[in-house]
Coordinates of C-alpha atoms and ligand atoms in Angstrom, one line a residue:
M1 CA 20.1 73.2 5.4
S2 CA 21.3 70.9 7.8
T3 CA 24.2 68.8 7.4
S4 CA 24.0 66.5 10.4
P5 CA 25.2 63.1 8.9
Q6 CA 21.3 61.3 9.8
P7 CA 22.0 57.7 8.7
P8 CA 19.2 57.0 5.9
A9 CA 16.1 54.7 7.1
I10 CA 17.3 51.5 5.3
E11 CA 20.8 51.1 3.7
I12 CA 21.8 48.1 2.0
R13 CA 24.7 47.4 -0.1
G14 CA 25.6 44.4 -2.3
L15 CA 23.4 42.2 -0.5
T16 CA 23.7 38.2 -2.3
K17 CA 22.0 35.9 -1.3
S18 CA 21.4 32.2 -3.1
Y19 CA 18.9 29.6 -2.2
G20 CA 21.3 26.0 -2.6
D21 CA 22.1 26.5 -6.7
T22 CA 19.2 29.3 -7.0
V23 CA 21.2 32.8 -6.9
A24 CA 17.8 34.8 -5.9
L25 CA 20.3 38.3 -5.0
R26 CA 23.4 39.6 -6.7
G27 CA 24.6 42.5 -5.5
V28 CA 21.6 44.5 -4.7
D29 CA 22.1 48.1 -3.7
L30 CA 19.0 50.4 -2.3
T31 CA 18.9 53.0 -0.4
L32 CA 15.9 54.3 1.7
Q33 CA 16.3 58.3 3.4
E34 CA 13.8 58.7 6.3
G35 CA 10.0 59.4 5.0
Q36 CA 10.4 58.4 1.8
F37 CA 7.9 56.2 -0.2
Y38 CA 10.0 54.0 -2.2
G39 CA 9.0 51.4 -4.6
L40 CA 10.7 47.6 -5.1
L41 CA 9.4 47.3 -8.8
G42 CA 10.2 43.4 -9.9
P43 CA 8.6 40.4 -11.9
N44 CA 8.1 36.9 -9.8
G45 CA 12.1 35.8 -8.7
A46 CA 13.1 38.7 -9.1
G47 CA 15.0 38.8 -5.2
K48 CA 12.3 41.8 -4.2
S49 CA 10.3 39.1 -1.1
T50 CA 14.5 37.7 -0.5
T51 CA 15.9 41.5 0.1
I52 CA 13.0 42.3 2.6
N53 CA 13.2 38.9 4.2
I54 CA 16.4 40.0 5.4
L55 CA 15.9 43.3 6.1
T56 CA 13.2 41.7 8.9
G57 CA 15.9 39.0 9.9
L58 CA 13.6 36.3 8.6
V59 CA 16.4 35.7 6.1
R60 CA 20.0 35.7 7.1
R61 CA 22.5 37.6 4.2
E62 CA 25.1 36.1 2.7
G63 CA 27.6 38.8 1.9
G64 CA 27.0 42.8 1.3
T65 CA 25.6 44.5 4.7
S66 CA 21.6 45.9 5.5
T67 CA 21.4 48.6 8.2
V68 CA 18.0 50.3 9.6
F69 CA 19.3 53.5 10.8
G70 CA 22.8 53.4 10.9
R71 CA 22.5 49.9 13.0
D72 CA 22.8 46.3 11.1
T73 CA 19.7 44.2 10.8
E74 CA 22.0 41.1 12.3
K75 CA 24.0 42.1 15.2
D76 CA 21.4 45.3 16.0
F77 CA 17.8 42.8 15.3
R78 CA 16.1 43.5 18.3
F79 CA 16.7 47.9 17.1
T80 CA 16.3 47.4 13.9
R81 CA 13.3 45.0 13.8
A82 CA 11.4 47.5 16.5
Q83 CA 11.6 50.3 13.3
I84 CA 9.8 48.2 11.2
G85 CA 6.6 47.0 10.6
I86 CA 6.2 44.8 7.6
A87 CA 2.2 43.3 6.2
A88 CA 4.1 40.3 4.7
Q89 CA 1.7 38.2 1.9
E90 CA 0.9 35.2 3.9
L91 CA 0.0 35.1 7.5
S92 CA 0.2 31.5 8.5
V93 CA -0.5 30.9 11.7
D94 CA -3.9 34.3 12.9
W95 CA -6.4 31.8 11.4
F96 CA -7.6 31.0 14.6
F97 CA -7.7 33.9 16.8
P98 CA -10.2 36.9 17.1
L99 CA -8.8 40.0 14.8
E100 CA -8.1 42.3 18.5
R101 CA -6.6 40.0 19.9
L102 CA -3.5 38.9 17.3
L103 CA -3.5 42.5 17.7
R104 CA -3.1 42.4 21.2
F105 CA -0.2 39.5 20.8
Q106 CA 1.6 41.5 18.4
A107 CA 1.7 44.6 20.5
G108 CA 3.1 42.2 23.5
Y109 CA 5.5 40.5 21.2
Y110 CA 7.5 44.4 21.0
G111 CA 6.6 45.0 24.7
I112 CA 4.5 47.5 24.7
P113 CA 1.4 47.1 27.2
Y114 CA -2.2 46.3 26.8
A115 CA -3.3 50.0 28.2
Q116 CA -1.1 51.5 25.9
A117 CA -1.7 49.4 23.4
R118 CA -5.3 49.5 23.5
P119 CA -6.6 52.3 21.9
R120 CA -3.8 51.9 18.8
I121 CA -5.9 49.2 18.7
E122 CA -8.7 50.7 18.6
M123 CA -7.7 53.8 15.8
L124 CA -6.8 51.2 13.0
L125 CA -9.4 48.8 13.3
K126 CA -11.5 52.0 12.9
K127 CA -9.6 53.6 10.8
L128 CA -9.3 50.5 8.1
G129 CA -13.0 49.6 8.8
L130 CA -12.7 46.4 10.6
W131 CA -14.0 47.2 14.0
G132 CA -17.2 45.8 13.6
K133 CA -15.1 42.9 12.6
R134 CA -13.0 42.8 15.8
T135 CA -14.4 39.4 17.7
E136 CA -14.4 37.3 14.1
K137 CA -11.6 34.9 13.4
L138 CA -9.3 36.2 10.7
R139 CA -9.9 32.9 8.7
N140 CA -13.6 34.5 8.3
L141 CA -12.1 36.9 6.9
S142 CA -12.9 38.3 3.2
G143 CA -9.9 38.7 1.4
G144 CA -10.0 42.3 1.3
M145 CA -10.2 42.7 4.8
K146 CA -7.7 40.0 5.9
R147 CA -5.1 42.9 3.2
R148 CA -6.3 45.4 5.5
F149 CA -5.4 43.5 9.1
Q150 CA -2.0 42.7 7.9
L151 CA -1.9 46.5 7.8
A152 CA -3.1 46.9 11.6
K153 CA -1.1 44.3 12.2
A154 CA 2.2 45.9 10.9
L155 CA 1.3 49.1 12.1
V156 CA 0.2 48.1 16.4
H157 CA 3.7 49.0 17.6
D158 CA 3.8 52.3 15.5
P159 CA 6.8 51.7 13.5
K160 CA 8.8 54.3 11.6
I161 CA 9.3 52.4 9.2
I162 CA 6.6 50.4 6.8
I163 CA 7.1 47.4 4.3
L164 CA 4.9 46.1 2.0
D165 CA 4.9 43.0 0.7
E166 CA 2.4 43.9 -2.8
P167 CA 0.1 45.2 -0.5
T168 CA -3.2 45.4 -2.8
A169 CA -2.4 42.3 -4.6
G170 CA -6.3 40.5 -5.4
V171 CA -7.7 43.2 -4.0
D172 CA -10.7 45.0 -6.1
V173 CA -10.4 48.7 -7.3
E174 CA -12.3 50.2 -4.8
L175 CA -10.3 49.1 -1.6
R176 CA -6.7 49.1 -3.4
R177 CA -8.3 53.1 -3.9
E178 CA -8.4 53.4 0.0
L179 CA -5.2 51.5 1.0
W180 CA -3.5 54.1 -1.5
D181 CA -5.1 57.1 0.4
Y182 CA -4.4 55.2 3.8
L183 CA -0.1 54.5 2.7
R184 CA -0.2 58.4 1.3
E185 CA -1.9 59.7 5.0
L186 CA 1.2 57.5 6.8
H187 CA 4.2 59.0 4.2
S188 CA 2.1 62.7 5.1
E189 CA 2.6 61.7 8.7
G190 CA 6.7 61.1 7.7
K191 CA 6.5 57.5 7.2
T192 CA 9.1 55.7 5.5
I193 CA 7.2 53.2 3.3
L194 CA 8.7 50.6 1.1
L195 CA 6.5 48.7 -1.2
T196 CA 6.6 45.6 -3.6
T197 CA 4.5 45.9 -6.3
H198 CA 4.5 44.7 -9.5
Y199 CA 1.7 46.8 -9.9
I200 CA 3.1 49.2 -12.1
E201 CA 0.1 51.8 -11.6
E202 CA 0.7 51.6 -8.0
A203 CA 4.1 52.3 -7.4
E204 CA 3.4 55.2 -10.3
L205 CA 1.4 56.5 -8.4
L206 CA 2.3 56.2 -4.5
C207 CA 6.3 55.5 -5.0
E208 CA 8.5 58.8 -4.9
T209 CA 11.8 56.6 -6.1
V210 CA 11.3 53.4 -7.6
S211 CA 14.2 50.7 -8.2
I212 CA 13.4 48.0 -11.1
I213 CA 15.3 44.8 -10.1
D214 CA 14.9 41.7 -11.9
N215 CA 16.8 38.6 -11.6
G216 CA 18.2 39.8 -8.4
K217 CA 20.1 43.1 -9.2
V218 CA 18.9 46.7 -9.3
I219 CA 18.9 47.5 -13.1
K220 CA 17.3 50.8 -12.7
K221 CA 16.2 53.7 -10.3
G222 CA 14.7 56.8 -10.2
T223 CA 11.6 58.9 -9.5
P224 CA 8.6 58.4 -12.4
R225 CA 9.1 60.3 -13.8
D226 CA 12.3 60.3 -14.6
L227 CA 12.2 56.9 -15.8
I228 CA 9.7 57.0 -17.6
R229 CA 11.2 60.6 -19.5
N230 CA 14.6 58.9 -19.8
L231 CA 13.5 55.5 -20.9
G232 CA 9.9 55.4 -22.1
T233 CA 8.4 56.0 -25.8
A234 CA 5.6 57.7 -25.9
G235 CA 3.4 57.7 -29.3
M236 CA 1.9 60.8 -31.2
T237 CA -0.8 59.8 -33.9
V238 CA -1.0 63.3 -36.5
H239 CA -3.6 63.7 -39.1
L240 CA -2.8 65.2 -41.9
N241 CA -5.2 66.6 -44.4
G242 CA -2.8 65.4 -47.5
W243 CA 0.6 64.1 -47.8
D244 CA 3.5 64.6 -49.6
D245 CA 7.1 62.1 -50.5
N246 CA 9.1 65.3 -49.3
L247 CA 8.0 64.6 -46.0
N248 CA 9.7 61.1 -45.3
E249 CA 12.7 63.0 -46.3
L250 CA 12.1 65.5 -43.6
L251 CA 10.9 63.5 -40.9
K252 CA 13.9 60.7 -41.2
E253 CA 15.0 61.3 -38.1
Y254 CA 11.3 60.2 -36.5
T255 CA 10.0 56.3 -36.5
F256 CA 6.5 56.3 -38.1
T257 CA 4.3 54.9 -39.7
R258 CA 1.5 56.2 -41.9
E259 CA -2.1 55.1 -42.7
E260 CA -2.8 57.5 -45.5
Y261 CA -2.8 60.9 -44.1
R262 CA -2.1 59.3 -40.3
L263 CA 1.4 59.7 -38.8
H264 CA 1.8 57.5 -36.5
F265 CA 4.8 58.4 -33.9
S266 CA 6.7 56.6 -32.1
I267 CA 9.4 59.1 -30.0
Q268 CA 11.5 59.2 -27.3
H269 CA 11.8 62.5 -25.5
P270 CA 8.4 63.3 -26.3
E271 CA 8.3 66.8 -25.2
E272 CA 11.0 68.0 -27.6
A273 CA 9.9 65.8 -30.3
M274 CA 6.3 66.2 -30.0
P275 CA 6.8 70.3 -31.0
R276 CA 9.4 69.2 -33.3
I277 CA 7.6 67.4 -35.5
I278 CA 4.6 69.2 -34.9
T279 CA 6.7 72.5 -36.7
I280 CA 8.2 71.0 -39.3
L281 CA 5.3 69.5 -40.7
A282 CA 3.5 73.3 -40.1
R283 CA 6.7 74.6 -41.8
H284 CA 6.1 72.3 -44.7
G285 CA 2.8 73.8 -45.3
C286 CA 0.9 70.8 -44.1
T287 CA -3.1 71.4 -43.0
I288 CA -2.7 69.2 -39.2
Q289 CA -6.2 68.4 -38.2
S290 CA -5.5 66.5 -35.1
V291 CA -3.3 65.5 -32.5
K292 CA -2.9 62.4 -30.1
T293 CA -0.8 60.7 -28.0
N294 CA -0.2 58.0 -25.5
Q295 CA 2.1 59.2 -23.1
S296 CA 4.5 56.0 -21.8
T297 CA 3.8 53.8 -18.6
L298 CA 6.1 52.7 -15.9
E299 CA 5.2 49.7 -17.5
D300 CA 7.3 50.3 -21.0
V301 CA 10.3 51.7 -19.6
F302 CA 10.2 48.1 -17.5
I303 CA 9.8 45.9 -20.7
S304 CA 12.5 48.1 -21.9
L305 CA 14.7 47.7 -19.7
T306 CA 14.0 43.6 -19.0
G307 CA 12.3 42.9 -22.7
K308 CA 9.6 41.2 -20.9
G309 CA 6.3 43.0 -19.3
I310 CA 6.0 42.6 -15.0
N311 CA 3.6 40.0 -14.8
E312 CA 5.7 37.2 -16.9
Ligands
LIG1 P1 10.4 37.5 -5.4 O1 9.7 38.3 -4.3 O2 11.1 38.9 -6.7 O3 9.5 36.8 -6.4 P2 12.2 36.4 -3.8 O4 13.1 36.9 -3.8 O5 10.9 35.4 -3.8 O6 11.9 36.7 -5.6 O7 13.1 35.0 -5.3 C1 14.3 35.4 -5.5 C2 14.5 33.3 -6.3 O8 15.3 32.9 -5.1 C3 13.5 33.0 -6.6 O9 14.5 32.3 -7.9 C4 13.2 31.9 -5.6 O10 12.4 31.2 -6.8 C5 14.2 31.4 -5.1 N1 13.0 31.0 -3.5 C6 13.2 32.3 -2.4 N2 12.8 32.2 -1.7 C7 13.5 30.1 -1.3 C8 13.2 29.2 -0.5 N3 13.1 29.6 0.4 N4 14.2 28.1 -1.2 C9 14.3 28.2 -2.8 N5 14.8 29.0 -3.7 C10 13.7 30.7 -3.3

């Protein structure tokens, strides 16, 4: 194992920010090692965009530190900004230009000569299914195409870190899958990806690590699996062919409701609880007709942590 101390791709410590009386960040910590696929999950107003905007130099932090590959995002702005490609939520000034030209501008912004940028622009437009639209103005594209264009724009200078702010908001299911596939491909090439989303499914499918942010603070961090395992509750329905009131006592440590011979359990740590419940029932001589389970999702975790759904 290598012991050389590689600085993390992104490291944020105690980040704070207010806009007037509104406190947006109350001490956010976040570390992304190079090559990680990381999700920042939180409801509207949680502080996701502010965090990202500080990383890319769009917003000035108040307190705390933010570094990219060990270098300060304010003092070393040119270096750190060049490491990041960002697909933001909105495009403002780009509407009236053809796609290919916009990507050329973007390459120019990073000092990449056109001769060098051209094959990459062609590759990206083809890869993202936009080659046929390269002379179209951005405003004439569909919503899904605009999203893909944002990704192309983020990737023009071949950054090591890709930040995606709600990449699939408002995108139809099929395109969402295509974008996911492409993000997985970028991840397999070793890119570091930071994704904000309030599609829990997206975070669960793509991200290795997730931080849940609420009200300007990271309230939980872990792999989606661990978060679900540690915090989620799962449901299990056991259908018996009879009922005996003694079972109330035997099952008293579990939360369940009964509809005649059907028992609906709500359990934490399902891996341990499910076999134990079945064992108790079987030892008591119950005949089990069927067992159905429903696994909890990150959405359940989110609700149990914040007391609200992510889209509320
Ligand atoms: P998210 O991206 O998670 O929706 P934001 O970082 O956009 O959250 O917002 C965090 C908080 O800061 C919210 O209360 C939001 O209203 C406020 N906020 C964000 N940007 C501004 C701004 N430019 N001026 C005033 N308040 C802002």
